[in-house]
Coordinates of C-alpha atoms in Angstrom, one line a residue:
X219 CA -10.1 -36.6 13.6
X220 CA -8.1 -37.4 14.6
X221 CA -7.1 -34.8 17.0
X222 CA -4.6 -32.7 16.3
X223 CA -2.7 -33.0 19.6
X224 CA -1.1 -35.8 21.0
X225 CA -0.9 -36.6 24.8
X226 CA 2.8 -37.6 25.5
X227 CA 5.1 -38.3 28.3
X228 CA 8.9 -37.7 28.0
X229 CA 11.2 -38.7 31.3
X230 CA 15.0 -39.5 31.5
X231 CA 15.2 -42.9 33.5
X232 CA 17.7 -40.4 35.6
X233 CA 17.6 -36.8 34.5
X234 CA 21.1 -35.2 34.5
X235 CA 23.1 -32.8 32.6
X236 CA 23.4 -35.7 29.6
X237 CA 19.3 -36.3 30.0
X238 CA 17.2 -33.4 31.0
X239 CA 13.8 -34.5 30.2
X240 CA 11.0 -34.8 32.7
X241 CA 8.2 -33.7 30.8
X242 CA 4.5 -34.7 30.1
X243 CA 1.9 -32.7 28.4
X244 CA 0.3 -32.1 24.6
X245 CA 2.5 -32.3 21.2
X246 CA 2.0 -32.7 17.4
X247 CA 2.8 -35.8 15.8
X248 CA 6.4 -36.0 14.7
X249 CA 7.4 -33.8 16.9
X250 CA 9.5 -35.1 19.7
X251 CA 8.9 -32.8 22.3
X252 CA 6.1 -31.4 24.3
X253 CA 4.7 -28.1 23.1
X254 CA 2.2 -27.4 26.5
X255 CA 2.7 -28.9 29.2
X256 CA 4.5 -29.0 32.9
X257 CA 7.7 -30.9 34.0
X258 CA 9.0 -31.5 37.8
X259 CA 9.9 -27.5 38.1
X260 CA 7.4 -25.4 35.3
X261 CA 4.2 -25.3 33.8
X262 CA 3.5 -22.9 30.5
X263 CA 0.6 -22.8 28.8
X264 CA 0.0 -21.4 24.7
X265 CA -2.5 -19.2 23.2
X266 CA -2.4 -17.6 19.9
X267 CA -1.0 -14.1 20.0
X268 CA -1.8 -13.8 16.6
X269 CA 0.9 -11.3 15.5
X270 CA 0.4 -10.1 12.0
X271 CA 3.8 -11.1 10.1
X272 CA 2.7 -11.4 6.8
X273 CA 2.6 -8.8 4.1
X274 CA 1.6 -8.2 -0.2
X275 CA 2.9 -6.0 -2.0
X276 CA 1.9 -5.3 -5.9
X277 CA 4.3 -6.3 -8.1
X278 CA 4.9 -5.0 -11.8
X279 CA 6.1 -8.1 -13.8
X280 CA 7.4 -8.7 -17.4
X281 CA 8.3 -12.0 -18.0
X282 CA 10.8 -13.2 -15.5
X283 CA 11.8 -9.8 -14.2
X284 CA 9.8 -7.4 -11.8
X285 CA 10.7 -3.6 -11.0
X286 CA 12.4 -2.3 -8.2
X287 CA 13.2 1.5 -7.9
X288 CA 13.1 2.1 -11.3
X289 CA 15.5 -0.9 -12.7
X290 CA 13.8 -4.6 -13.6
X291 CA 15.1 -7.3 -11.3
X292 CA 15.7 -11.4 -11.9
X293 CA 12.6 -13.1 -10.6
X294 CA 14.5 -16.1 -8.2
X295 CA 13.2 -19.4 -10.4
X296 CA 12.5 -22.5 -8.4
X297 CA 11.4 -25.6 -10.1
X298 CA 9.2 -28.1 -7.7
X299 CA 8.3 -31.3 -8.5
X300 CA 4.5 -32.6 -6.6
X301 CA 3.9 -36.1 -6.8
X302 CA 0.7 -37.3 -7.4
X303 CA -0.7 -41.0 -5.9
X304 CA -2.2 -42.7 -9.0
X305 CA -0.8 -39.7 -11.4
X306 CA 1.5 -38.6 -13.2
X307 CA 3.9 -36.0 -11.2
X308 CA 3.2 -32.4 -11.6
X309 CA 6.0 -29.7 -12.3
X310 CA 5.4 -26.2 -11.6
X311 CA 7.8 -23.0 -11.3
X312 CA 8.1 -20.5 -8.4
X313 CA 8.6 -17.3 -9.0
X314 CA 10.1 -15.1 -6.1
X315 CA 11.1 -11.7 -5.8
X316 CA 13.8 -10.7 -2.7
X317 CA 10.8 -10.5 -0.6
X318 CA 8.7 -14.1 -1.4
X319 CA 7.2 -15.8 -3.6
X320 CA 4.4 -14.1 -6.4
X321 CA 1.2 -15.6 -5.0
X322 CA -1.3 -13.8 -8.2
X323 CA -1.9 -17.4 -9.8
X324 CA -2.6 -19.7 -6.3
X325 CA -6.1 -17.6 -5.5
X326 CA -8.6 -15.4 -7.2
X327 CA -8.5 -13.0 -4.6
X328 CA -4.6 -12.3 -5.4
X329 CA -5.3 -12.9 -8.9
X330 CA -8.6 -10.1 -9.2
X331 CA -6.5 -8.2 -6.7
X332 CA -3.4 -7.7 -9.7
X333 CA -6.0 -7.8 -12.7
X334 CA -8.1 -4.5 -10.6
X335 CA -5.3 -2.7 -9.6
X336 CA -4.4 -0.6 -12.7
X337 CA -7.7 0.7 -13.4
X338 CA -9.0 1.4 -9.5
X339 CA -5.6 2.9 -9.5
X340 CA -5.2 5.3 -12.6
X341 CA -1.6 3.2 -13.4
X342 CA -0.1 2.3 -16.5
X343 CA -1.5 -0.7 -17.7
X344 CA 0.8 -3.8 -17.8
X345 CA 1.6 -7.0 -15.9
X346 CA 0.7 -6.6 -12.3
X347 CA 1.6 -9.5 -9.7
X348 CA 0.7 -10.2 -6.0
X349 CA 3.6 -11.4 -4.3
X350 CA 4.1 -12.5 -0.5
X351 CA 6.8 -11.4 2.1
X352 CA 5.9 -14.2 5.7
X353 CA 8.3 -14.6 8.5
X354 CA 7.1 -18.7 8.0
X355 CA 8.9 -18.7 4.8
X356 CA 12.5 -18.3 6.5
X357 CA 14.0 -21.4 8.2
X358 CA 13.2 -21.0 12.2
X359 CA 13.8 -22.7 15.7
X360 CA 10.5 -23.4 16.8
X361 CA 11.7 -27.1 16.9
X362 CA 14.5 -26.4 19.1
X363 CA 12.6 -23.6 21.3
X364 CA 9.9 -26.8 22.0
X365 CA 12.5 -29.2 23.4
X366 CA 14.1 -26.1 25.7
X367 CA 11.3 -25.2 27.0
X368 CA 10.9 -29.0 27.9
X369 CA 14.1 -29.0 29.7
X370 CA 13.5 -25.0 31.1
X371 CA 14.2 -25.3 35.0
X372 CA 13.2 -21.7 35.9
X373 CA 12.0 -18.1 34.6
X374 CA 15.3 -17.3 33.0
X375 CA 15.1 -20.4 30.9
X376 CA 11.8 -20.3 29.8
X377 CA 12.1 -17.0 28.8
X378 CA 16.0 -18.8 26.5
X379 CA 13.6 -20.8 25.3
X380 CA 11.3 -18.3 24.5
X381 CA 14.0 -16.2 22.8
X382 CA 14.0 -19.2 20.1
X383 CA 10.2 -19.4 19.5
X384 CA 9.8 -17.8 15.9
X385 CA 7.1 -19.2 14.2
X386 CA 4.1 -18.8 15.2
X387 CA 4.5 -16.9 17.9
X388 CA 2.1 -16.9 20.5
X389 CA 1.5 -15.6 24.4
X390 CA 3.9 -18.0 26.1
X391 CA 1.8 -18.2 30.1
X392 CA 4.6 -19.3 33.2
X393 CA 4.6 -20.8 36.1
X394 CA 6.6 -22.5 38.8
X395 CA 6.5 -24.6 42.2
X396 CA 8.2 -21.5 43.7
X397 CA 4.8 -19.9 43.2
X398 CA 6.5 -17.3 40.4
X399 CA 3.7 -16.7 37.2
X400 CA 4.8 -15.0 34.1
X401 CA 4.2 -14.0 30.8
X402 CA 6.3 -13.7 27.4
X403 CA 5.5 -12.9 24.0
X404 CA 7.8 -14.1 21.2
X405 CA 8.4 -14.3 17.9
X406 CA 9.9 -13.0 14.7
X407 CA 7.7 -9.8 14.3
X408 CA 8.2 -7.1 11.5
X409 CA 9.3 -3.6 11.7
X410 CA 7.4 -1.5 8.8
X411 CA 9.1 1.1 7.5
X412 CA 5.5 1.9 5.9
X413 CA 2.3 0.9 6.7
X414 CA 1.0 -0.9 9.2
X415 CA 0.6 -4.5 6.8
X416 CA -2.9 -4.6 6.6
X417 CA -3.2 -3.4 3.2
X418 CA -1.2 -3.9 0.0
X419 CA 2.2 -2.0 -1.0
X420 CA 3.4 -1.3 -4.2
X421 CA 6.0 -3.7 -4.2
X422 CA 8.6 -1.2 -6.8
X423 CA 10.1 0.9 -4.7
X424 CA 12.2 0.0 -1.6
X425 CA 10.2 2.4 0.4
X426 CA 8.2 -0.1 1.2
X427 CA 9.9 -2.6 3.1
X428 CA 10.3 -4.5 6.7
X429 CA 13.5 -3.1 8.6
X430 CA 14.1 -6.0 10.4
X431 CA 11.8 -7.6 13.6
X432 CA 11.2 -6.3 17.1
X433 CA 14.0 -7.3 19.4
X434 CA 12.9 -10.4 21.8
X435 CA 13.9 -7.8 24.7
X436 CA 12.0 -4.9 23.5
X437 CA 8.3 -7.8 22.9
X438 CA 5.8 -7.4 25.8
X439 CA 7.1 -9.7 28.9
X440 CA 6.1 -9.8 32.7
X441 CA 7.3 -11.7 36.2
X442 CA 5.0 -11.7 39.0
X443 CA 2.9 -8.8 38.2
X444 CA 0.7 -7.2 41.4
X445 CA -2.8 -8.3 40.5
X446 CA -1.0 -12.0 41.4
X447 CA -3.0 -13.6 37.8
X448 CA -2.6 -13.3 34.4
X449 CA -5.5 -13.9 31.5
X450 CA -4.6 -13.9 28.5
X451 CA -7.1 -15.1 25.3
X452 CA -6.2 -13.6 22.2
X453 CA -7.2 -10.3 23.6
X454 CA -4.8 -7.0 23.2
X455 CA -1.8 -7.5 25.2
X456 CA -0.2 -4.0 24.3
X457 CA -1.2 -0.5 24.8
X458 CA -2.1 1.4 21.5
X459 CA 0.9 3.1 20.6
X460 CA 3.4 0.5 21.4
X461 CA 5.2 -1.6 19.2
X462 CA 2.8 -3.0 16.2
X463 CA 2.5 -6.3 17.0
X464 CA -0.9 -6.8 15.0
X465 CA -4.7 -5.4 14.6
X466 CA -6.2 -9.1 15.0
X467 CA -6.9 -8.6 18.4
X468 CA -9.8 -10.3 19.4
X469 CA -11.7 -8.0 21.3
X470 CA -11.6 -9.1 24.9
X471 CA -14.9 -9.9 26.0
X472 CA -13.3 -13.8 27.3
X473 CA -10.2 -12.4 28.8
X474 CA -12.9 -9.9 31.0
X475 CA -14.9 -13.0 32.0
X476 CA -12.0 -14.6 33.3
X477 CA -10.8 -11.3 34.8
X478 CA -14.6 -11.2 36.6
X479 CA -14.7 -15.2 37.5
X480 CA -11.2 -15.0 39.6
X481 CA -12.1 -11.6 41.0
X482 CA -15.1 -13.0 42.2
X483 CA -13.4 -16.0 43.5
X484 CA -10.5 -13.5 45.0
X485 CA -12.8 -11.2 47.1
X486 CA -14.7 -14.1 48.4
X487 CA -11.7 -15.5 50.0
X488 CA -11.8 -18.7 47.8
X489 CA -8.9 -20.5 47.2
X490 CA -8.0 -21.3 43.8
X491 CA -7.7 -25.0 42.9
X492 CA -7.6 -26.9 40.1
X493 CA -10.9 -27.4 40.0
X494 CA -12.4 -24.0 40.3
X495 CA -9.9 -22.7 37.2
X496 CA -11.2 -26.1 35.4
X497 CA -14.7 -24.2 36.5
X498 CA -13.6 -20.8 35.0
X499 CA -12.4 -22.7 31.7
X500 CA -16.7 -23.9 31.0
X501 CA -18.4 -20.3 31.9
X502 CA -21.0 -19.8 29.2
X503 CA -22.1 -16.4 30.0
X504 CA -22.5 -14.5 27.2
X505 CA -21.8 -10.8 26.8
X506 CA -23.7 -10.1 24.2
X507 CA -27.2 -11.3 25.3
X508 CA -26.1 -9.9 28.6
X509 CA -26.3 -6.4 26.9
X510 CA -29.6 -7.4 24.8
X511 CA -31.9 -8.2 27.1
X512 CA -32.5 -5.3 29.3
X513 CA -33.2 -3.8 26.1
X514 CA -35.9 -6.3 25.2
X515 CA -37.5 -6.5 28.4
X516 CA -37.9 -2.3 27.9
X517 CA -40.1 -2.7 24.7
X518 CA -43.8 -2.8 24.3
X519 CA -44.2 -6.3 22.2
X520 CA -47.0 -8.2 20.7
X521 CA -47.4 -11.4 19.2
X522 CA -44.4 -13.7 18.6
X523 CA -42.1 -11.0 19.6
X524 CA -43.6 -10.8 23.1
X525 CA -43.6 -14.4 23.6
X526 CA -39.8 -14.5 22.8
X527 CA -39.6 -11.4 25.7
X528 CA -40.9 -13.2 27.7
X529 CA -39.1 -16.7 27.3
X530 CA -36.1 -14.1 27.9
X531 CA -37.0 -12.5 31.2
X532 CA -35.3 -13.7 33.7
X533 CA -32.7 -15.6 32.2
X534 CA -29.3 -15.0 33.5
X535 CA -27.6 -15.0 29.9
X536 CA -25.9 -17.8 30.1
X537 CA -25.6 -20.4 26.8
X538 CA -25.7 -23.8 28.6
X539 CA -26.2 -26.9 26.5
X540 CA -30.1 -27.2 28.0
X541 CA -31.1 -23.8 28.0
X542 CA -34.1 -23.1 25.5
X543 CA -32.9 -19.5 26.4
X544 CA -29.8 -19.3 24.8
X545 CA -31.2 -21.4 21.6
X546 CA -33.6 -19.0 20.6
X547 CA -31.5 -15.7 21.8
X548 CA -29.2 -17.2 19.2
X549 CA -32.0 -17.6 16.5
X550 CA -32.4 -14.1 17.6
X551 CA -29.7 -12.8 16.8
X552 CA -28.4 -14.7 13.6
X553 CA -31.9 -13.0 12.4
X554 CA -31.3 -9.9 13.6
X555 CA -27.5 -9.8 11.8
X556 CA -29.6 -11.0 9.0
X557 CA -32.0 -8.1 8.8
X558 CA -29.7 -5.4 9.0
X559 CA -26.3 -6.6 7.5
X560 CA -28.1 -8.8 4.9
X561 CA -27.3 -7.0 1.9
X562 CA -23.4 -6.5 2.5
X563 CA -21.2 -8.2 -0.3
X564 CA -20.4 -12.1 0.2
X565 CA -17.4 -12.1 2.3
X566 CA -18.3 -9.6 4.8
X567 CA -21.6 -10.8 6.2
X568 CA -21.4 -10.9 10.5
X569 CA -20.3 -14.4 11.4
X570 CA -21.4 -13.0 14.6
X571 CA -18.6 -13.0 17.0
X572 CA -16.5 -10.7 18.9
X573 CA -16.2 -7.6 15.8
X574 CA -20.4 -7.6 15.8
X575 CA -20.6 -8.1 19.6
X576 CA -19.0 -4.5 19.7
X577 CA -20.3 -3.2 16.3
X578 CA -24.5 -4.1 17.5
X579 CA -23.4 -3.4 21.1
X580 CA -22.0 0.1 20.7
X581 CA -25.6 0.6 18.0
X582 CA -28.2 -0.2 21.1
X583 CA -26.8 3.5 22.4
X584 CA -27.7 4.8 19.0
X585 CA -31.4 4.0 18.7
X586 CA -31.9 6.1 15.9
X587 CA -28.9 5.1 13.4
X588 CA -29.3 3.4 9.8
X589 CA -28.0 0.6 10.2
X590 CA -31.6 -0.2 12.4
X591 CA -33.2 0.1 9.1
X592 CA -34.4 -2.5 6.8
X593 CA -36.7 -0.2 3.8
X594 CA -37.7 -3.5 2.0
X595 CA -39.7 -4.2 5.2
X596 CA -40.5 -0.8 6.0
X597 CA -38.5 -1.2 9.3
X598 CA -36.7 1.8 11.0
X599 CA -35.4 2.2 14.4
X600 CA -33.7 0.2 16.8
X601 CA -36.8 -1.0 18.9
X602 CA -38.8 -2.1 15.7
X603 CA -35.9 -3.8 14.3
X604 CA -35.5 -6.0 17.7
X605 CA -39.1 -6.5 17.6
X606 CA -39.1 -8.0 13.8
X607 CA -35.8 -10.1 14.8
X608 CA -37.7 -11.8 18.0
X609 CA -41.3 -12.3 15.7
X610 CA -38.9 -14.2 13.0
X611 CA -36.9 -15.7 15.6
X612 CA -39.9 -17.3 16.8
X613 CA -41.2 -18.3 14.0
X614 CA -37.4 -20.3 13.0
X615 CA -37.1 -22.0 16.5
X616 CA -40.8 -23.1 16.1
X617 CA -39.7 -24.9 12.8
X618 CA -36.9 -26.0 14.0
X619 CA -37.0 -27.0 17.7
X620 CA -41.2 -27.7 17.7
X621 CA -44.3 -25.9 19.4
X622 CA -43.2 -26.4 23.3
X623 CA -40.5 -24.7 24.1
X624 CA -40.2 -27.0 26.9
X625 CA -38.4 -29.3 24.5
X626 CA -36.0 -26.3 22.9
X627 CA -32.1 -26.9 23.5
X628 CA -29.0 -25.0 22.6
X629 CA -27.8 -28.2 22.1
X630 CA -30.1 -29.0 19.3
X631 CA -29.1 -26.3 17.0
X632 CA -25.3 -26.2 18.3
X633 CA -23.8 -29.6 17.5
X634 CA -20.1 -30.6 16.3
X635 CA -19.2 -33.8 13.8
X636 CA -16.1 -34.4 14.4
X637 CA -14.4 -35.2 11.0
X638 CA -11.8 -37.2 9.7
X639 CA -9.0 -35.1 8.2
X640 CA -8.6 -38.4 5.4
X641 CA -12.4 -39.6 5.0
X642 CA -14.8 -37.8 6.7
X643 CA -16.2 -35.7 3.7
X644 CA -15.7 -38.4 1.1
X645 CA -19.6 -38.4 0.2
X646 CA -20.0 -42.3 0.7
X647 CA -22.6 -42.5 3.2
X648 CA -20.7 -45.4 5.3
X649 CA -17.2 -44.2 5.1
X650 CA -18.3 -41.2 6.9
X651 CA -20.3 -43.1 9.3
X652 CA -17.0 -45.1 9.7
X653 CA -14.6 -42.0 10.2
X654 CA -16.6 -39.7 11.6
X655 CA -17.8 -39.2 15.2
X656 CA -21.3 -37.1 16.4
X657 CA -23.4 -34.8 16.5
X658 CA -22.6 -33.8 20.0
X659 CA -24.7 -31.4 21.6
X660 CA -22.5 -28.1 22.9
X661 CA -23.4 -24.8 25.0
X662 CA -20.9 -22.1 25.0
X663 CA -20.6 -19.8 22.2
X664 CA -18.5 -17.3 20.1
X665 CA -16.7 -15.2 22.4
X666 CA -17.6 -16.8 25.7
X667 CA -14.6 -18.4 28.1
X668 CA -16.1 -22.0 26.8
X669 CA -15.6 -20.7 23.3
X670 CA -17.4 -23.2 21.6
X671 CA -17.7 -20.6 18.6
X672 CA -20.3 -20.8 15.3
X673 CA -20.8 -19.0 12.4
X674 CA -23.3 -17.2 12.0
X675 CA -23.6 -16.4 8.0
X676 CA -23.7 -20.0 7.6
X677 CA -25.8 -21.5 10.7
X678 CA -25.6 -22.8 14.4
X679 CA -23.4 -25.7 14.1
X680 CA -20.3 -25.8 15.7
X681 CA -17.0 -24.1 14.0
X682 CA -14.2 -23.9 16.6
X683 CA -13.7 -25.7 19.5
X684 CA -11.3 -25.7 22.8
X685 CA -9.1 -28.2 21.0
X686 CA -8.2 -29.7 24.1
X687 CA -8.3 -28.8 28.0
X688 CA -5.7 -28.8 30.9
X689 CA -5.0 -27.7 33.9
X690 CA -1.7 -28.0 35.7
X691 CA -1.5 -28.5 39.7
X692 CA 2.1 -27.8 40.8
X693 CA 1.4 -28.3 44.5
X694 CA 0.9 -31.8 43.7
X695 CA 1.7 -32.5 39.3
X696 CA 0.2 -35.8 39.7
X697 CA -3.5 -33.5 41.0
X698 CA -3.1 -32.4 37.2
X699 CA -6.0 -32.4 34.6
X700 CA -6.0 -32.9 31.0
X701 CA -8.8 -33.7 28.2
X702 CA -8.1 -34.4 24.7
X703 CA -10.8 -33.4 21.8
X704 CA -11.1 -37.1 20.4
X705 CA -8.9 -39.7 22.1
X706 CA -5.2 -40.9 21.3
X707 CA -5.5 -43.4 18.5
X708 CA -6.2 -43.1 15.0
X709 CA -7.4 -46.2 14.0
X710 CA -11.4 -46.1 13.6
X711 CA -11.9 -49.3 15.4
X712 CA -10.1 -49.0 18.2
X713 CA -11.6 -48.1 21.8
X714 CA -9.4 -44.8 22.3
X715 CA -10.3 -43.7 19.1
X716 CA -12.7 -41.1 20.7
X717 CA -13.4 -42.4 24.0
X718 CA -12.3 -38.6 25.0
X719 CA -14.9 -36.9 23.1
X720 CA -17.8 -37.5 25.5
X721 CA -15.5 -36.4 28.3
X722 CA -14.4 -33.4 26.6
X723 CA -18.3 -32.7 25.7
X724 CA -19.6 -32.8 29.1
X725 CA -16.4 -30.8 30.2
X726 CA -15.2 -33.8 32.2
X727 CA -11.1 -34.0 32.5
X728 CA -9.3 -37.0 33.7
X729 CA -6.2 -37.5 35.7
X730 CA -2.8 -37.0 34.7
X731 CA -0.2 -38.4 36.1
X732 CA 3.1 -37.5 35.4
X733 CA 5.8 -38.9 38.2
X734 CA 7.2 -42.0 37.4
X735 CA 4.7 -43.8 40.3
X736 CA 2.0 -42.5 39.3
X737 CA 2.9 -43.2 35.7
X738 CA 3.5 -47.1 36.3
X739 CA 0.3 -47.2 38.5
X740 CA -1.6 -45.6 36.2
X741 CA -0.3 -48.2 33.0
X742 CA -2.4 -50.7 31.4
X743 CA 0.4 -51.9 28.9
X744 CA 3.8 -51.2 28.9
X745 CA 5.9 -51.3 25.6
X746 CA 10.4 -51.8 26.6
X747 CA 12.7 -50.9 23.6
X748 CA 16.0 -52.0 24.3
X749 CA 18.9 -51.5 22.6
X750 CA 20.6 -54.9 20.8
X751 CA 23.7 -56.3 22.3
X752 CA 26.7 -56.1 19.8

């Protein structure tokens, strides 16, 4: 808290060539523009593409000079001054080679990575670096790409705006009130002339290098395609083979909900309105239990394990806030991550998301593999392993929801605090209370469309969120929804200082009117700047 979006209008009193603005949607503070958002003739929505565009590379150092193709090169010297409230200021030197800065003393990861290297590698010894090459260190024109997308009147200037949009980039989603949908991925994207940047270089030889960034022309982009939709959430947007844009992916289990929920909609006939794709945006059906429970329901159980079976049969693998189902499945499975990945090294445990989804899921075909084995409990095999996950399980939601299972909720284990950014973890007991707003109860779960996501090598509560919620009606803009995650001021005290939280919680929107009528019917105060006479 408070949220990091701001809901903003932005409207010429008479939009011309001088004055272009009609816009109204979600920005950042300081930022005078709307980043999503609609105006009179578009509509573009933002998800992260999540290209990778930022690379190490080992560095061999001595003293202010680091090797390059066999000769020792000036380290670029840059002295920054932090100040510090109630301090003294703090001076510190950064070092840069031509590709960024040397990053081995701001992390122990970098720092064990350089101090490791010599001896896992067989090299001489000496001073070893970690240094940094990220298209977010070069000056950009995000900024500018913001406000052109505001005044964009068609495909062809979305996609100029587009062109500008740098840093971060991200799957740019179009539409327009001529019924034209698109899609364009931007950004300043590396070309490798080695790897594939998901490991370290050695950073002395020029081999090893970017060769400049994929040409905006040549970065995935479609008009109108024949399916008439387009989905996109954070899944794979490229074939394999094409231009590297990254290996993030995430796996695609959302995007294939929403694929299913409008083909459903589709071959019934129904038409889409805003609020059946406000519908689509709260699905809670989860994949993953989706693949788990004919499995249960085919084993012969006893004991705790068959009273968990049989809480599950029947359920239709959806994690709704009420749903004693999806609390203990998720007990279930935190357990079952547990049992077999318990002894990988801290930093890789499961957090349970997408990656295991497909790792666990792909295992059920493979009944007899070792990762189904646990030899300190003298477990082996995929059906005892589920079995010994659903006793435990059992045993956890007992202690933690109670004996009836008549009073177990998702919602009990899966709540979100929301915190404030300056306060909220401050440790004084009534400056949090102050600052800080929940628990609210939440269904949805990692990887579902209402990707309300949790971790699960640290416990059920509440991670990631939908940060905020819209959807844009251009038949009628002012038939527009729009939610924010807390509410628009940032004062503790004052009424809209999270008056959208419940709303967002219960997955409520409310109206947004953007037309200057609607706009001035809609206003409950109305502030006039005008400009001095003389």
């Amino acid at each position: 808290m408070p949220s990091i979006w701001a809901q903003m209008g932005l409207h010429c009193g008479e939009v011309n060539a001088e004055c272009a603005y009609d816009v109204s949607g979600f920005t950042f503070a300081g930022l005078p523009g709307v980043i999503i958002g609609h105006n009179d003739r578009i509509a573009w929505g933002v998800s992260n593409l999540g290209p990778d565009v930022a690379d190490l590379y080992l560095e061999r150092v001595d003293g202010d000079a680091y090797e390059l193709d066999g000769a020792m090169v000036p380290l670029t010297l840059r002295e920054e001054t932090i100040e510090v409230a109630g301090g003294e200021p703090v001076e510190i030197t950064v070092r840069s080679t031509a590709r960024g800065p040397i990053v081995t003393d701001i992390g122990a990861d970098f720092e064990r990575l350089a101090n490791d290297y010599p001896a896992a590698s067989g090299q001489s010894e000496g001073e070893y670096g970690v240094s940094l090459q990220w298209t977010a260190l070069s000056a950009g024109n995000t900024p500018q790409a913001i406000l052109a997308l505001d005044r964009a009147r068609d495909w062809d200037g979305f996609r100029a705006a587009a062109a500008l949009f740098d840093v971060p980039a991200q799957n740019l989603i179009y539409a327009d009130v001529d019924g034209n949908i698109g899609y364009q991925a931007p950004g300043r994207i590396p070309v490798r002339t080695s790897g594939d940047g998901t490991a370290p270089l050695h950073g002395w030889t020029s081999e090893n290098r970017w060769a400049g960034t994929i040409p905006f022309e040549e970065l995935p982009s479609v008009l109108n395609p024949p399916s008439g939709y387009l989905v996109t959430a954070n899944n794979p947007i490229v074939a394999s083979g094409e231009a590297l844009l990254t290996k993030d992916w995430d796996m695609g289990y959302r995007a294939e909900a929403i694929e299913r929920l409008l083909g459903e909609r589709i071959a019934a006939g129904e038409k889409l309105t805003a609020d059946s794709l406000a519908e689509i945006q709260l699905d809670t059906s989860d994949p993953n239990a989706a693949a788990f429970l004919p499995v249960i329901a085919s084993l012969e159980l006893s004991g705790d394990a068959a009273r968990g079976a049989e809480l599950l049969d029947g359920w239709d693998a959806t994690a709704d806030v009420d749903s004693a189902e999806a609390a203990y499945f998720s007990v279930f499975w935190k357990t079952l991550l547990d049992e077999m990945f318990g002894e990988l090294p801290d930093g890789t445990r499961p957090k349970g998301g997408d990656r295991w989804f497909s790792v666990v899921g792909t295992l059920l075909a493979e009944p007899d593999a070792r990762w189904w084995s646990n030899d300190a409990e003298g477990v082996a095999g995929r059906d005892a392993m589920i079995a010994r996950a659903l006793e435990l399980a059992w045993s956890e939601a007992e202690a933690r929801m109670g004996g009836d299972t008549d009073s177990w909720r998702w919602g009990r284990l899966h709540t979100l605090t929301l915190t404030n950014a300056s306060f909220g973890e401050s440790g004084i007991a009534p400056i949090e209370w102050l600052f800080n707003r929940g628990p609210y109860e939440l269904g949805g779960g990692s990887s579902i469309v209402n990707a309300i996501g949790w971790d699960a090598s640290v416990g059920y509560g509440v991670h990631w969120v939908p940060s905020m919620r819209m959807v844009v009606d251009l038949g009628d803009p002012d038939a527009s929804r729009w939610v924010n995650l807390t509410g628009a001021s940032g004062h503790a005290f004052h009424p809209n200082y999270a008056d959208q939280a419940p709303l967002w919680q219960r997955g409520e929107t409310r109206p947004w009117p953007s037309t200057l009528e609607a706009v001035q019917d809609a206003a409950r105060d109305t502030l006039q700047l005008q400009r001095a006479e003389g």
